[in-house]
Structures are given as structure tokens and as C-alpha cells.
Amino acid sequence: MTTQALPRVLLGDEAVALAALHAGVSAAYAYPGTPSTEIFEFLAAHAAGLGVRADWCANEKTAYEQALGVSMAGRRALVSMKHVGLNVAADPFINSALVEIGGGLVVAVADDPGMHSSQNEQDSRYLADFARIVCLEPANQQEAYDMTREAFDLSERFHIPVMVRLVTRLCHSRALVEARPSRDQNPVEKAADPADWTLLPSISRRLWKGLLDLQPRLRDYSDHSGYHTLAINDGGPVGVVTTGLARNYFLENRGDLEVVPPHLHIGAYPVPDALIRQLSDGVDRILVIEEGYPFVERRLRGVLPHRWEISGKEDGTLPLDGELTPDSVRTALGLAPRPRITIGDLDLPGRPPQLCKGCPHRDSYDAVAEVLGGYDRSVVTSDIGCYTLGALPPYQAIESCVCMGASVGMAKGASDAGLRPALAVIGDSTFLHSGVTGLMDAVASDTDMTLLILDNETVAMTGLQPTVLPAGRLRPIIEGLGVDPAHVRVVDVNPRDNRQLVGAIRSEMEHHGLSVVVAVRECIEATKANRRKEREGGRA
């Protein structure tokens, strides 16, 4: 069935999701993570009526592997995640460049320059380059839609996964998007040759050579992509290269320049070397404006002879960290700052984020503080979630946050090194994401540590997405891994009487061996949302 969609005002994330639906996607998989979460939420909200499978997954690796299975069956799949989520999915992602992709497989990755809600600023273009695949980078919401649709076609044309790389500012801003007629889903068509999907060393060597042989075709595609634009303009000694969203900041300032410089915009990768060489004719210096790492800037230094001066992030012309802004680009272009109002020094109080009033984590951290008061060599490792805010006043209850699931392994290592008691704090969704495997290691060694799972029955930090397994399933999983049932305690968190939780944590910390305490109470925001749903006629 082919339908024409009307123009809509969409987030960049929503434009990606709508494009996948219109491209005939059969299934979508994701793990929530800002700023990518809205891709899946939008798609899932519209999937049922279109016969599209949409599942939240335990983590990004399992999500990617399920998408691979859909592709192996000849159908189209979208997998979405944030940049650090791609680290989790890196094993299947990198290897999937070797297999003979059938149905189009698109990975939409949302990077977070400025670390609005992330541990780092990493640039996913490097992983696309590392995997030797095509990457498309939209500059606006319309391109997010158009590129996602084309990404499915490119995936099937070259038999590789294709990345669509977004950034926070594009993900979470809105613009009008003109949609195109939708297409039907692919029929089921299983991969003809199992050897094209079986990465034994002898087969992988053949597939790796095939991927290397494909590279000239990928470069030729990029050199002729319609997502690049090259304008010589007024000429001049300085040429400008922009990528993705950075184009908007350049265009915002271009009208104030006395001479409009030659301008190359890059929207697809591999980097179009031929266009770079065209831009370099007649200029002495090239300014590269890109959101994220100096990816193109470094590439230019390998493409052009040494007589060209390359400016950008590495020489300090643009800041090496944080998001670009129109003002930072303006300075890099040699323009004077825009007039602004200067306000005298104001002693404004800080407003750090904090746990919600009524949050069960507050009571859990009160219990932890009470128990640890009598120890001198304790350590509390933590993880990624709302409970990470326990690092801030007034709690200051945790001592680490590195990556999803790290709390469990770090507590084991700290205990191995001699710190006691060693307490790991993790949420229910993060435990299922990547804490389970760390607990297996602790079981194998019967490590002298306690794992505290804060089970608020939802993925709260990213907007109340459902935990992949309900709360009642945690105890069987923990005991099934081999934790002594006598030292698995499931406790309801009572805001009026915390003695049961305090007693459970204290007694398990005194146990010389592995123990797990599951502190259960529904997230206060989830409770409010469910009550609203009930009033409207159905529980969330």
C-alpha cells in the first residue's frame, strides 16, 4: 500500500522514525538513552497499525543482534541508540560489516556533544569509519528523514549496515518535514548462502577482502552524493568545510562576511576527497566546522599537501569540547562578536539536578548512609541511572559511575584489592542491561561484596520506559546465577519505616561472601503516570 503523508513538524528523532516507517521497516529495536530515545518511542507509537515489530531490548548489543536477524530474513530493520550505546553494540556492529546484509539494516546513533546527559562526547563517525561502512549525517530534520530512507536503500545496494549520525541539538529540535509516499515491507527471503553469515576465520578472510574491495564503490558513492554541496561563492584565500548541523551555524553568520568564502558541506561518509581537492584550488587555508571530534579536519591533513593550512578544533580556532554555537563559529570566521547586553556579577545559586521528592532512591541512600557510618574502609560503586544523583549533596553516597554495569565489576575488583565492605549500587534496568554478567564473575569467586539493586520498576531516567523484565523476575535470575538464596533479600522500601532495608543491608554486609539486596518501590513519577492512565481508562 502506498500513501502520501502530509508535512509534519517533527523532532529530528521523530523524522528518523517516520522515515523508517515510510521506508518499509519490518522491525525496530532499541535501548533507551538520551538523546536517541524519541526515535523508538515515536516509531513504537505508530508501529502496531502498520504491522511493524517494535521492542525495547535488554541492551544495545541484543537490540543490534535482533536487527541482524531481521536483515538475515530479508526484511528491513532499524536499531537506535545513543553514542555510548554503540560501544555496547560494537561487537555485532563491526562484524556485521562483513556479512552479506539482506534486508536494509540502519543504525541511528545520537551523539551528545556537550555531554548534556552522557559520560563522554565520543563521535560515532569514527566507528562508522572503523567498520568501513557508509555514514550519513543530516544537517536538519528534513535531511534526517531523507537520509534515513536512503540509508535503507544503500544498505541493500552495498549489503552493509548504514549509520545515520545525529547530535543532540538536531534530535531535540523541531522543524517542518515533507514526507514522501511510503513503500511496502520486504517479503521474507532468507539469506541464500549461510557462509555469507558465518564468521569462521576461513570465511571471514574472504568476506573481509570483499569489504576492502567494496571501498572504492563506497568512496565513489560519497564523491557523487547529493548531500554534499560545493559553492565557490566570492572566492578568497579561506575555504570553509562544514558537516551536519554545523552548516547552520556557518550560514547564520555568512551574511556578515565581506567576502563569502568557498564552502563545501559534507553530508555523507567516506569523506569526499575529490570535492575537498576541488575546494582547495585557489585557497590557502581551510576552516573545518564540525560537531564532535575533528574527524574531517584530521582527514584533510592526509588528503592535501602540506602547503594548505588546516584550521579547526585541533589548532584552537574552534573549541575542542562542547557543542558548537553561532558565536563560536562567528569567532572562527574572524567576525566581531555581536552586540550584547552585559550584566554585572550576579551571585546566582547553583541548581544541580536532584532526586524527585518521593523517589524511593532517597530512602535507599538514607539506609546506605546509616549502615556505612561504622566502617572506615568501605567503598560504594554505582552505575548509570537516576540513582547516580546520589553522588551529589545531600547524599554523597556513591563513589563511582563509569559505564552501564560497571558498578558490579568495580565492587568485585575493589573487594579483591582489600576494601570492605564493598557495595555496588545498580538499577533494575541497568542490572538487566549489563550487570548480570558482572554478577556471574562475583558468583564464580564468591566475592565478599554486596550488590544493592534499586528496583523502581521502570527505566526512569529516560522517560519511564518499561524494564525488559518485570520486578518479580529478578530474584529467580539472581538465584539462577548461583547466588546463595539465603543471601538474596528482596525488601519493600518503606518511606515511613526504613528499618527493614537498613537491617537487610547491614546483615548482608557482615556476611563474608556474595550477597544481593533488591530494594523495591515503584518510581514516584511512574506511580503518577499510572494513576493518570487509570483515570483515563487503562493502566500504562
Short mmCIF file of N, CA, C and O in Angstrom, two decimals, residues 72 98-100 193-207:
data_model
loop_
_atom_site.label_atom_id
_atom_site.label_comp_id
_atom_site.label_asym_id
_atom_site.label_seq_id
_atom_site.Cartn_x
_atom_site.Cartn_y
_atom_site.Cartn_z
N MET A 72 18.81 -10.77 8.06
CA MET A 72 19.13 -12.10 7.53
C MET A 72 17.90 -12.73 6.88
O MET A 72 18.02 -13.53 5.95
N LEU A 98 30.88 -7.27 7.64
CA LEU A 98 31.42 -8.35 6.82
C LEU A 98 30.34 -9.25 6.23
O LEU A 98 30.52 -9.81 5.16
N VAL A 99 29.22 -9.42 6.94
CA VAL A 99 28.20 -10.35 6.46
C VAL A 99 27.46 -9.75 5.27
O VAL A 99 27.55 -8.55 4.99
N GLU A 100 26.73 -10.61 4.57
CA GLU A 100 26.00 -10.19 3.37
C GLU A 100 24.62 -9.69 3.79
O GLU A 100 23.63 -10.43 3.76
N ASP A 193 23.04 -18.03 1.09
CA ASP A 193 24.26 -18.77 1.39
C ASP A 193 24.64 -18.56 2.87
O ASP A 193 25.08 -17.48 3.24
N PRO A 194 24.47 -19.59 3.70
CA PRO A 194 24.84 -19.44 5.13
C PRO A 194 26.29 -19.01 5.32
O PRO A 194 26.62 -18.37 6.34
N ALA A 195 27.15 -19.32 4.39
CA ALA A 195 28.56 -18.96 4.54
C ALA A 195 28.76 -17.46 4.53
O ALA A 195 29.78 -16.97 5.04
N ASP A 196 27.80 -16.71 3.97
CA ASP A 196 27.92 -15.26 3.98
C ASP A 196 27.57 -14.66 5.34
O ASP A 196 27.71 -13.44 5.55
N TRP A 197 27.13 -15.51 6.27
CA TRP A 197 26.75 -15.04 7.61
C TRP A 197 27.49 -15.78 8.72
O TRP A 197 27.21 -15.57 9.89
N THR A 198 28.43 -16.63 8.35
CA THR A 198 29.10 -17.46 9.34
C THR A 198 30.57 -17.05 9.42
O THR A 198 31.38 -17.42 8.55
N LEU A 199 30.93 -16.28 10.45
CA LEU A 199 32.24 -15.66 10.50
C LEU A 199 33.28 -16.58 11.14
O LEU A 199 33.91 -16.26 12.15
N LEU A 200 33.47 -17.74 10.51
CA LEU A 200 34.64 -18.56 10.81
C LEU A 200 35.85 -17.92 10.15
O LEU A 200 35.72 -17.26 9.12
N PRO A 201 37.04 -18.12 10.72
CA PRO A 201 38.21 -17.42 10.15
C PRO A 201 38.39 -17.59 8.65
O PRO A 201 38.67 -16.61 7.94
N SER A 202 38.21 -18.80 8.14
CA SER A 202 38.42 -19.01 6.71
C SER A 202 37.40 -18.24 5.88
O SER A 202 37.72 -17.72 4.80
N ILE A 203 36.17 -18.13 6.39
CA ILE A 203 35.13 -17.38 5.69
C ILE A 203 35.34 -15.89 5.89
O ILE A 203 35.18 -15.08 4.96
N SER A 204 35.70 -15.51 7.11
CA SER A 204 35.89 -14.09 7.41
C SER A 204 36.98 -13.48 6.55
O SER A 204 36.87 -12.31 6.13
N ARG A 205 38.03 -14.23 6.25
CA ARG A 205 39.08 -13.69 5.40
C ARG A 205 38.55 -13.35 4.01
O ARG A 205 38.90 -12.31 3.44
N ARG A 206 37.67 -14.20 3.49
CA ARG A 206 37.05 -13.90 2.19
C ARG A 206 36.14 -12.69 2.29
O ARG A 206 36.17 -11.79 1.42
N LEU A 207 35.31 -12.63 3.34
CA LEU A 207 34.38 -11.52 3.49
C LEU A 207 35.11 -10.21 3.76
O LEU A 207 34.68 -9.14 3.30
#
